[in-house]
Tab-separated table of C-alpha atoms in Angstrom:
chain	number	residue	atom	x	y	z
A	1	UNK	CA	30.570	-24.184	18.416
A	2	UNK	CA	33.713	-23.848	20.323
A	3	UNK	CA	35.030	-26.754	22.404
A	4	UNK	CA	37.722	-24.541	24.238
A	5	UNK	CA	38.914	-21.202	24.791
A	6	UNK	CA	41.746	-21.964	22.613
A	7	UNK	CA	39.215	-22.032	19.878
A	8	UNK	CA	37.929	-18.497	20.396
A	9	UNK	CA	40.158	-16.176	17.694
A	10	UNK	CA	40.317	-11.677	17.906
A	11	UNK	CA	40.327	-9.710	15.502
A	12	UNK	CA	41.152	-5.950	15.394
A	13	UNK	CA	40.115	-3.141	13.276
A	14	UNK	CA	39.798	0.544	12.956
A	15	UNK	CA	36.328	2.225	12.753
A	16	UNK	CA	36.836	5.832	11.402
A	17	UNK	CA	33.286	7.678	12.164
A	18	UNK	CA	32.791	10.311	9.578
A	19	UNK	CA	31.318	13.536	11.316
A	20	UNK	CA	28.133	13.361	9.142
A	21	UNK	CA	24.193	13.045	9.779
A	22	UNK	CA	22.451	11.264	6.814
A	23	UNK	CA	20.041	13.422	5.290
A	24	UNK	CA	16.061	12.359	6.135
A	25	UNK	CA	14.837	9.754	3.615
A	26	UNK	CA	13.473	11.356	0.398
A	27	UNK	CA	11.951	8.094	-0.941
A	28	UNK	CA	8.411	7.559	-0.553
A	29	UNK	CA	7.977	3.626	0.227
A	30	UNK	CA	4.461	1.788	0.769
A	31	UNK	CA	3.613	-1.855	1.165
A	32	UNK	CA	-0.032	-2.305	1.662
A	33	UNK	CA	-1.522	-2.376	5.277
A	34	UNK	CA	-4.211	-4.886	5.415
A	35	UNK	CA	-6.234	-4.400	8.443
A	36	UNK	CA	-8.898	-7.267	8.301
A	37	UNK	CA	-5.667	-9.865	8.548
A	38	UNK	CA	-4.658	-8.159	12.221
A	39	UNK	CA	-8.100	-8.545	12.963
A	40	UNK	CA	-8.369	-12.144	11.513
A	41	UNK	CA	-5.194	-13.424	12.817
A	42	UNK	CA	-5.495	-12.264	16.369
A	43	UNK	CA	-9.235	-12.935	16.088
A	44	UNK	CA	-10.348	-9.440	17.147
A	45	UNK	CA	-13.361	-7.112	16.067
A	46	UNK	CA	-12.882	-4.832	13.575
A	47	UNK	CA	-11.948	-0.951	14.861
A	48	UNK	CA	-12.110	-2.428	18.839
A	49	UNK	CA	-9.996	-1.160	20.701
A	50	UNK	CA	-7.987	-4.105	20.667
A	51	UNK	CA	-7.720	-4.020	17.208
A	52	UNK	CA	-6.383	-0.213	17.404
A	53	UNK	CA	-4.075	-1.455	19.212
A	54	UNK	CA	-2.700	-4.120	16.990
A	55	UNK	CA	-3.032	-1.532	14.714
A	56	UNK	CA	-0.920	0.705	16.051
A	57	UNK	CA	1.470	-1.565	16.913
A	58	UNK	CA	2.073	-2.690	13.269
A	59	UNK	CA	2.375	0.602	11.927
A	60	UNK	CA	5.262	1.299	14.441
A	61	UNK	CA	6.793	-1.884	12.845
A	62	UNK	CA	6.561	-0.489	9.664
A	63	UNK	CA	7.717	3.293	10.080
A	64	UNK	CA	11.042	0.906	11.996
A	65	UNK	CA	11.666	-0.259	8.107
A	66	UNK	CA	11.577	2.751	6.173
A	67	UNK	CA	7.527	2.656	5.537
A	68	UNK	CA	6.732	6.109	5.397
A	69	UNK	CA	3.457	5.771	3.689
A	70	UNK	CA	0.572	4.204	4.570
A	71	UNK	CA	-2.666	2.592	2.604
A	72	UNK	CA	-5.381	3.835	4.126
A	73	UNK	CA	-8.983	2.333	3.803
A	74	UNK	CA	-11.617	4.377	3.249
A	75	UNK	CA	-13.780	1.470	2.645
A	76	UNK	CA	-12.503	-1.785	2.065
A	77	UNK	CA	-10.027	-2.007	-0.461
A	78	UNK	CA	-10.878	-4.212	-3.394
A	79	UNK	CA	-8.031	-5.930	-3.853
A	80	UNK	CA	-6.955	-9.363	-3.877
A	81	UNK	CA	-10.571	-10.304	-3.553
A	82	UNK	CA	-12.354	-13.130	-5.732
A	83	UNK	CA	-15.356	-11.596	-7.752
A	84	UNK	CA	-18.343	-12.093	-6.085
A	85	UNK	CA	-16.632	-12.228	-3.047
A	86	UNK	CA	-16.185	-10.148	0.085
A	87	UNK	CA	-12.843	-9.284	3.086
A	88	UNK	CA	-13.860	-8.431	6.041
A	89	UNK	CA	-15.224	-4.685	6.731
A	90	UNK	CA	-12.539	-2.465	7.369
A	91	UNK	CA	-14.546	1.392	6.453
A	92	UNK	CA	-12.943	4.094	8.315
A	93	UNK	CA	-15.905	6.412	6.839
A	94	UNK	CA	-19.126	6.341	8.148
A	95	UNK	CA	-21.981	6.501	5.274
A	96	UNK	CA	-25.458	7.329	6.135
A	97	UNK	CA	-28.644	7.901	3.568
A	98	UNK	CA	-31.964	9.849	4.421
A	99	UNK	CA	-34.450	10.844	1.625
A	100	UNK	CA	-31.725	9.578	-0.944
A	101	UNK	CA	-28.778	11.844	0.033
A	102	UNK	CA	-25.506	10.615	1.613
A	103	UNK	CA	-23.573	12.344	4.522
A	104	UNK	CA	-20.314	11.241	6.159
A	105	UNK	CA	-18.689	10.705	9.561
A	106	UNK	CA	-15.085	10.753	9.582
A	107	UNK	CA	-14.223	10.310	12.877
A	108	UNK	CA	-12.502	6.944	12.385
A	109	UNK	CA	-10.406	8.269	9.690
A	110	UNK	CA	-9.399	11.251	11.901
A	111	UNK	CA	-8.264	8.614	14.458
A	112	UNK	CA	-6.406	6.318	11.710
A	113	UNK	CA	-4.120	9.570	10.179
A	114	UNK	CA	-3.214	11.141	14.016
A	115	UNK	CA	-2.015	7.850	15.243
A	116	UNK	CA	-0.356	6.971	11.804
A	117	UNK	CA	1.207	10.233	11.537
A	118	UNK	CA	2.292	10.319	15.795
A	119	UNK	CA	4.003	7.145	14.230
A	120	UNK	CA	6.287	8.107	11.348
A	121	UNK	CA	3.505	8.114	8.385
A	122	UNK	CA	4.543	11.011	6.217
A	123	UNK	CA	1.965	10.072	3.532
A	124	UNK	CA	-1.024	8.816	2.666
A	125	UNK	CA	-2.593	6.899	-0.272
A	126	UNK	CA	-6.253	6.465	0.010
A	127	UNK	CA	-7.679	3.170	-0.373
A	128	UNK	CA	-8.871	2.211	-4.510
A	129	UNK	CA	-11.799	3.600	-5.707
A	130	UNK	CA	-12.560	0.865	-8.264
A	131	UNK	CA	-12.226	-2.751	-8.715
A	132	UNK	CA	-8.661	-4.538	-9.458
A	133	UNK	CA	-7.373	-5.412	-12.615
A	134	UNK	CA	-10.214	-4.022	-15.210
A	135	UNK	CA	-11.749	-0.991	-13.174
A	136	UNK	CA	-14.971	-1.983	-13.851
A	137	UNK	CA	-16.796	-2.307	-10.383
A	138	UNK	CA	-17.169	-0.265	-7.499
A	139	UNK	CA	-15.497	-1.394	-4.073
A	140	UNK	CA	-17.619	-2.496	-1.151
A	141	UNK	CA	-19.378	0.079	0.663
A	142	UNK	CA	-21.562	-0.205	4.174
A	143	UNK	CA	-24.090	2.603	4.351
A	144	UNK	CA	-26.393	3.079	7.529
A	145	UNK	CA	-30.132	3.552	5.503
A	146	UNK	CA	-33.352	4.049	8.443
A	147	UNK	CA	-31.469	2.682	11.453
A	148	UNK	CA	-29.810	-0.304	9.490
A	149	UNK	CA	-26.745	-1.423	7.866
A	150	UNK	CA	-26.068	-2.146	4.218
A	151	UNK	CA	-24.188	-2.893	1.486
A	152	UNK	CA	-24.701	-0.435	-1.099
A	153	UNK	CA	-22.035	-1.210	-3.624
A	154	UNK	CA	-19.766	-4.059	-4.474
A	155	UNK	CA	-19.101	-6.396	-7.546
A	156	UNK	CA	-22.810	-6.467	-8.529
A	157	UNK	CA	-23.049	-2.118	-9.077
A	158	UNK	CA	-20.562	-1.640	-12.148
A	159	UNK	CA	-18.349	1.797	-11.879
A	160	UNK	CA	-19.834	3.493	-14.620
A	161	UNK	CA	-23.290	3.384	-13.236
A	162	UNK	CA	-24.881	6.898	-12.185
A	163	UNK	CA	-25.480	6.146	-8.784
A	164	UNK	CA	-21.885	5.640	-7.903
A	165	UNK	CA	-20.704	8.794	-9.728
A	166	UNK	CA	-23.558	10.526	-8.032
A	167	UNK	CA	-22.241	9.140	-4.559
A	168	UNK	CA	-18.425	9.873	-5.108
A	169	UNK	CA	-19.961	13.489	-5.937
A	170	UNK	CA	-21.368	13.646	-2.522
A	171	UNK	CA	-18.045	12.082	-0.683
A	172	UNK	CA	-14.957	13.497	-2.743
A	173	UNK	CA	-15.985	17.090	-1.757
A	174	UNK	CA	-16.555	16.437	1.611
A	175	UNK	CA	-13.336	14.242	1.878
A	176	UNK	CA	-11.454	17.181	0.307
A	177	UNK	CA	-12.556	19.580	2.704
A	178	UNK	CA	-11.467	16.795	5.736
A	179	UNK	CA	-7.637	16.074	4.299
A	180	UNK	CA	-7.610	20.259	4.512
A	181	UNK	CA	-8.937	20.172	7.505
A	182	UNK	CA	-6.308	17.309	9.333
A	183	UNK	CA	-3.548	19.327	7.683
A	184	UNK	CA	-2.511	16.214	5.288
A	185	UNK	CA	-3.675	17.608	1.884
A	186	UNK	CA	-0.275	17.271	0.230
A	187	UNK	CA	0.579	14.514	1.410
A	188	UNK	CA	-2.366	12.597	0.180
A	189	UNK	CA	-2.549	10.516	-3.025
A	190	UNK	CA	-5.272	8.802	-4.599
A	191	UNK	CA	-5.721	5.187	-6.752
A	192	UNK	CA	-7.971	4.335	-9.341
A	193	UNK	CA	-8.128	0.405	-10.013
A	194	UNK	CA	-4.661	-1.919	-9.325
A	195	UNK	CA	-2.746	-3.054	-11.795
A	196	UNK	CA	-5.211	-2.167	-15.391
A	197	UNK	CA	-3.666	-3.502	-18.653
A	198	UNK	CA	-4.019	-2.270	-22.404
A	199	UNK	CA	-7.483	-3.301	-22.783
A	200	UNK	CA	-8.574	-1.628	-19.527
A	201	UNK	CA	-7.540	2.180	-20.976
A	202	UNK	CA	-10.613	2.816	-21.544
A	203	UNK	CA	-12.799	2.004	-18.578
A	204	UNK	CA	-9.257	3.582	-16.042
A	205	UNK	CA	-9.780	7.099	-18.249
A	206	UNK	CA	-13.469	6.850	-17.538
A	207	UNK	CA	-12.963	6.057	-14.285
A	208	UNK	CA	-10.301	8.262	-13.767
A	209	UNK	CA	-12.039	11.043	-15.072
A	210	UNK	CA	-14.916	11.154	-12.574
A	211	UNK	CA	-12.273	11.414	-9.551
A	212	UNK	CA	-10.119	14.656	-11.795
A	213	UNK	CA	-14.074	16.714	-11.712
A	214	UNK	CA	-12.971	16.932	-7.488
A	215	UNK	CA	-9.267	15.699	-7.180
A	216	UNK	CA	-7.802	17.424	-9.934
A	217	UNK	CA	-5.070	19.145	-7.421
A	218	UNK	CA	-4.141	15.862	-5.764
A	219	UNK	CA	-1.593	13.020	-7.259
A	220	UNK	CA	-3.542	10.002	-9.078
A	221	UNK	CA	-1.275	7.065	-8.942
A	222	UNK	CA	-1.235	3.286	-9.620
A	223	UNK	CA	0.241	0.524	-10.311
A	224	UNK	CA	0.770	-0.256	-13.683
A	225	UNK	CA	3.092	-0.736	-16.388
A	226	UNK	CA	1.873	-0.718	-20.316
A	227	UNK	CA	3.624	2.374	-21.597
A	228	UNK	CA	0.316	4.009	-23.256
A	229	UNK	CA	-1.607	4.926	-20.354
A	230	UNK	CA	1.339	7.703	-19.576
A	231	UNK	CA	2.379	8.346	-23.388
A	232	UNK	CA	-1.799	9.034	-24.073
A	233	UNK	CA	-2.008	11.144	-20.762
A	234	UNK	CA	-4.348	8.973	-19.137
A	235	UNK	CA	-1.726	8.426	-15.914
A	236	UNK	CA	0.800	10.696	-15.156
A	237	UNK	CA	1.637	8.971	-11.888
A	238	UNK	CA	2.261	5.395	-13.545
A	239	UNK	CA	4.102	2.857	-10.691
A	240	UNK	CA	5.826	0.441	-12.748
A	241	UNK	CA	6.709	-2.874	-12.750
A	242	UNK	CA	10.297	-3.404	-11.872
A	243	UNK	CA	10.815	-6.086	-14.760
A	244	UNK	CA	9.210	-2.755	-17.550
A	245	UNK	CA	10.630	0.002	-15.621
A	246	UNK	CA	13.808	0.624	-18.692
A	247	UNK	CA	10.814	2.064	-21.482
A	248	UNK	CA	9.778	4.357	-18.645
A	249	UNK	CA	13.498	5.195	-18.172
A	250	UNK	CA	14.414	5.923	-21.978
A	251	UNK	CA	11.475	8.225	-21.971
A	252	UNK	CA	12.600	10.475	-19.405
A	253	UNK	CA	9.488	9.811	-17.316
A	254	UNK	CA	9.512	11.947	-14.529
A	255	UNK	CA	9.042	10.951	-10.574
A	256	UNK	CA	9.428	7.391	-11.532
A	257	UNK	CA	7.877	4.978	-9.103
A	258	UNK	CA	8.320	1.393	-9.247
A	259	UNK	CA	6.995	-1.576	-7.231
A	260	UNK	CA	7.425	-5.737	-7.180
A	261	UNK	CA	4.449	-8.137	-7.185
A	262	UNK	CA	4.611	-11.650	-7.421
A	263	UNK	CA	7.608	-10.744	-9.821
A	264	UNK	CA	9.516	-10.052	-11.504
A	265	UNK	CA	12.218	-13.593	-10.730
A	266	UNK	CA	14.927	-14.634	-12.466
A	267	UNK	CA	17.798	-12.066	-13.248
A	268	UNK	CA	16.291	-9.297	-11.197
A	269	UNK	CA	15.875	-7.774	-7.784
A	270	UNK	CA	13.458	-8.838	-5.585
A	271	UNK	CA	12.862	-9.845	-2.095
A	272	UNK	CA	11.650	-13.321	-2.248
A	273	UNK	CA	12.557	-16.324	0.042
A	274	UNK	CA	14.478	-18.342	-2.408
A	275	UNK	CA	16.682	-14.826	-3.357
A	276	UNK	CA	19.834	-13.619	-1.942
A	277	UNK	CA	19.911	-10.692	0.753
A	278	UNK	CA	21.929	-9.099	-2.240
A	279	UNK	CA	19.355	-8.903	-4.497
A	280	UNK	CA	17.184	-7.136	-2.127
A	281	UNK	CA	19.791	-4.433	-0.900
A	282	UNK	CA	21.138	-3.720	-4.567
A	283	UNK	CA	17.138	-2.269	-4.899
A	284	UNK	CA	18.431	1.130	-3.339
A	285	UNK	CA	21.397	1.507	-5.382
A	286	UNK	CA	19.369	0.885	-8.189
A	287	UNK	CA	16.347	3.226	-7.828
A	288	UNK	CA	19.383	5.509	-6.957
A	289	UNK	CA	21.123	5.338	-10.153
A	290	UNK	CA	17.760	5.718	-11.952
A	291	UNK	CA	16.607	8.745	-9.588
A	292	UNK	CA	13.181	6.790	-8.873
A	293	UNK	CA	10.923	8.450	-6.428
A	294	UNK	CA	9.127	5.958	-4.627
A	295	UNK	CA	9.053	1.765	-4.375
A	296	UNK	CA	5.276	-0.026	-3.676
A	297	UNK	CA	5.039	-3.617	-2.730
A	298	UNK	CA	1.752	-5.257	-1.947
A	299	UNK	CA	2.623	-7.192	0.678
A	300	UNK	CA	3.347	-5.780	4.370
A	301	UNK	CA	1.214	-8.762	6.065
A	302	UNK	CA	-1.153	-10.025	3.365
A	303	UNK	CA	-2.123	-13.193	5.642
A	304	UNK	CA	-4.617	-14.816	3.244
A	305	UNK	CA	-4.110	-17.473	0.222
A	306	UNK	CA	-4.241	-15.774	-3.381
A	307	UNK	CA	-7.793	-13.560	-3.493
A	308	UNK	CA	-8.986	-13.991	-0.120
A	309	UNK	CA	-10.617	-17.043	-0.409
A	310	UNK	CA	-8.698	-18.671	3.137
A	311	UNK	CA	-7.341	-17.162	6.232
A	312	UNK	CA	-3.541	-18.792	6.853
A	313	UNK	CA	-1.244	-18.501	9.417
A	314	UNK	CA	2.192	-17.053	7.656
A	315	UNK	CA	4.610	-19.136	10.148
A	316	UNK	CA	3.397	-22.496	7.985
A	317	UNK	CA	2.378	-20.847	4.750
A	318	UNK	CA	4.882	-18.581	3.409
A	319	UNK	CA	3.094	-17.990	-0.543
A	320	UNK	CA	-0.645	-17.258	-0.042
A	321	UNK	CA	-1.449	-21.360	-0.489
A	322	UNK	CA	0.924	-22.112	-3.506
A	323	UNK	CA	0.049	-18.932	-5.545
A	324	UNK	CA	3.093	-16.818	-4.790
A	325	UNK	CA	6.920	-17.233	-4.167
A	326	UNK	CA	7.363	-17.219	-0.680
A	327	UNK	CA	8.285	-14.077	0.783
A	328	UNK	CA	5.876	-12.347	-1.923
A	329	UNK	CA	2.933	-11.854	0.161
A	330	UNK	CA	3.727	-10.239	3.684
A	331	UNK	CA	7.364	-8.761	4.897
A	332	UNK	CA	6.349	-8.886	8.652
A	333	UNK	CA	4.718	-11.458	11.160
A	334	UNK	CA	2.385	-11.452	13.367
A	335	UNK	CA	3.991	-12.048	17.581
A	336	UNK	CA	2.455	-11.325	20.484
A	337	UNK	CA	0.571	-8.246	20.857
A	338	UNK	CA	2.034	-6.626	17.321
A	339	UNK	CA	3.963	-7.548	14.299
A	340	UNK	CA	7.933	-8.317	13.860
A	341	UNK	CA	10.516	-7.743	11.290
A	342	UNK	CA	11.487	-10.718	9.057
A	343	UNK	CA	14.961	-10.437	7.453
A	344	UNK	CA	13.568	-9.038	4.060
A	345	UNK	CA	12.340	-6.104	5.578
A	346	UNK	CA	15.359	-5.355	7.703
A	347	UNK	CA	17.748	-5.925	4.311
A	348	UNK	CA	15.214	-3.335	2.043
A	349	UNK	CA	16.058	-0.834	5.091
A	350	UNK	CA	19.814	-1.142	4.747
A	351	UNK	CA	18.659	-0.685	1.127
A	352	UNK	CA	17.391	2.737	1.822
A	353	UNK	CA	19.683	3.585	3.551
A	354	UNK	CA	22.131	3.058	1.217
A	355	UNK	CA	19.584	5.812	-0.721
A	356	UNK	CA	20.530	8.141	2.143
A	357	UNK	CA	24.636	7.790	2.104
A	358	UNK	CA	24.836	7.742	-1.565
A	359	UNK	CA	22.456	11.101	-1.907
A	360	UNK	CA	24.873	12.627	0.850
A	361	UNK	CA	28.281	11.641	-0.931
């Protein structure tokens, strides 16, 4: 506070201005959109047109902090969800059934990718295919059936089940033909199930395996970080860990990915409340040095306690209701009619584009 003018001090400096353009941003950076909590917090329905809106609006935020790819929800993701449980509905594709065959509308999603791409969205990963952390349950999934609405998978229809292969052999073919179609083909990636561990290899190859009969030619990637499921060829996408990324390293893994989730803490990067701007920024200089191709985080505005089990409001509850460090669970808030920057997101900007000045040096 100054008392007087005589308080008030100058300083002068010279700014040299180096006659260079930074080249575009090669890395590809996510952190997962979660629809139902704009519709939640701002107490909208689903797809209105007020929730487009809001939509909209939050995706501008994003592409404003180096997001440049974007989670897009075929139906509703299954993550962070208790078992047994459900989020809101969030399907961009309509389903329909008559005489026991499925057929798709995909009018939505042709609405989500041209105002995500008019935007800044450069890429998109389609929403998981399986259930978190095991892979062993299909994802909730609306169908119309005789002039009503149902579910027609969830936690209670397990993945390996012949009716949902038969119904992904329906939609994968038809969803092929529609990424051709809205010119986003390669720029399209696909998950199995979040975050499997050693004794999930099995049911992710299984899995994995009935997506590669129709999406052999796209990238299959997710996160996860036990060092077999690339060495055995199950993933060759693997998005690792921050706190295992060096085994991935010493093996020369190629287009390295890496993300952060609820760690790692102590004595590395990360972007949590308690933490330094520093040990956010030094991320870019890091991935860098270590040539790493794209950063995930799961957390754009995650605005529920830990699985989905309460709504919160992130201005009072900053770590999902005691589950996470604070900071962990959403990088934006909510204001207004849209979302705005919090200083984590603004510092992991600088970080990229410290990316940018370092790949043009």
């Amino acid at each position: 506070k100054f008392e007087t003018s005589e308080d008030i001090k100058s300083v002068t400096f010279e700014l040299k201005i180096i006659a260079a353009d930074l080249p575009e941003q090669e890395t590809i950076y996510t952190q997962w959109f979660h629809s139902d909590c704009i519709a939640d917090y701002f107490n909208v329905p689903v797809f209105s047109e007020e929730h487009w809106q809001l939509i909209e609006s939050f995706i501008k935020t994003a592409a404003e902090c180096g997001i440049n790819m974007i989670l897009t929800p075929l139906f509703t993701p299954p993550l962070d969800t208790k078992v047994g449980a459900e989020r809101p509905t969030v399907q961009l594709v309509d389903v329909k059934i008559s005489d026991g065959k499925y057929s798709f509308g995909f009018e939505k999603l042709e609405r989500w990718v041209n105002m995500c791409r008019k935007n800044g969205m450069k890429y998109f990963e389609m929403s998981h295919l399986f259930t978190q952390w095991g892979a062993e349950f299909t994802p909730k999934i609306i169908a119309e059936e005789n002039g009503e609405e149902k579910r027609i998978f969830g936690w209670d229809v397990r993945a390996d089940g012949g009716e949902y292969e038969k119904f992904l052999d329906a939609f994968l073919p038809e969803l092929k033909l529609e990424t051709e179609r809205l010119g986003i083909k390669d720029v399209t990636y696909f998950h199995v199930s979040d975050e499997p561990s050693a004794e999930h290899l099995k049911s992710y190859e299984y899995d994995k395996n009935m997506l590669m009969k129709h999406l052999g030619d796209y990238a299959i990637m997710d996160a996860l970080s036990d060092f077999d499921f690339y060495s055995k060829g199950v993933s060759r996408h693997p998005v690792v860990s921050l706190q295992h990324l060096e085994t991935f390293i010493e093996n020369n893994v190629p287009d390295l990915w890496t993300y952060t989730c609820c760690a790692p803490g102590t004595t590395y990067s990360n972007r949590f409340f308690a933490m330094p701007s520093g040990r956010n920024r030094i991320l870019g200089i890091q991935m860098y040095k270590y040539d790493v191709k794209g950063f995930l985080h799961w957390g754009y505005n995650f605005y529920n306690t830990q699985l989905s089990v309460e709504k919160i409001d992130p201005y009072k509850v900053t770590d999902a209701g005691c589950a996470f460090q604070s900071g962990d669970s959403f990088s934006v808030y909510p204001y207004d009619n849209g979302a705005i920057h919090s200083i984590r997101s603004r510092v992991f900007y600088d970080a990229l584009q410290d990316m940018r000045a370092l790949k043009l040096l």
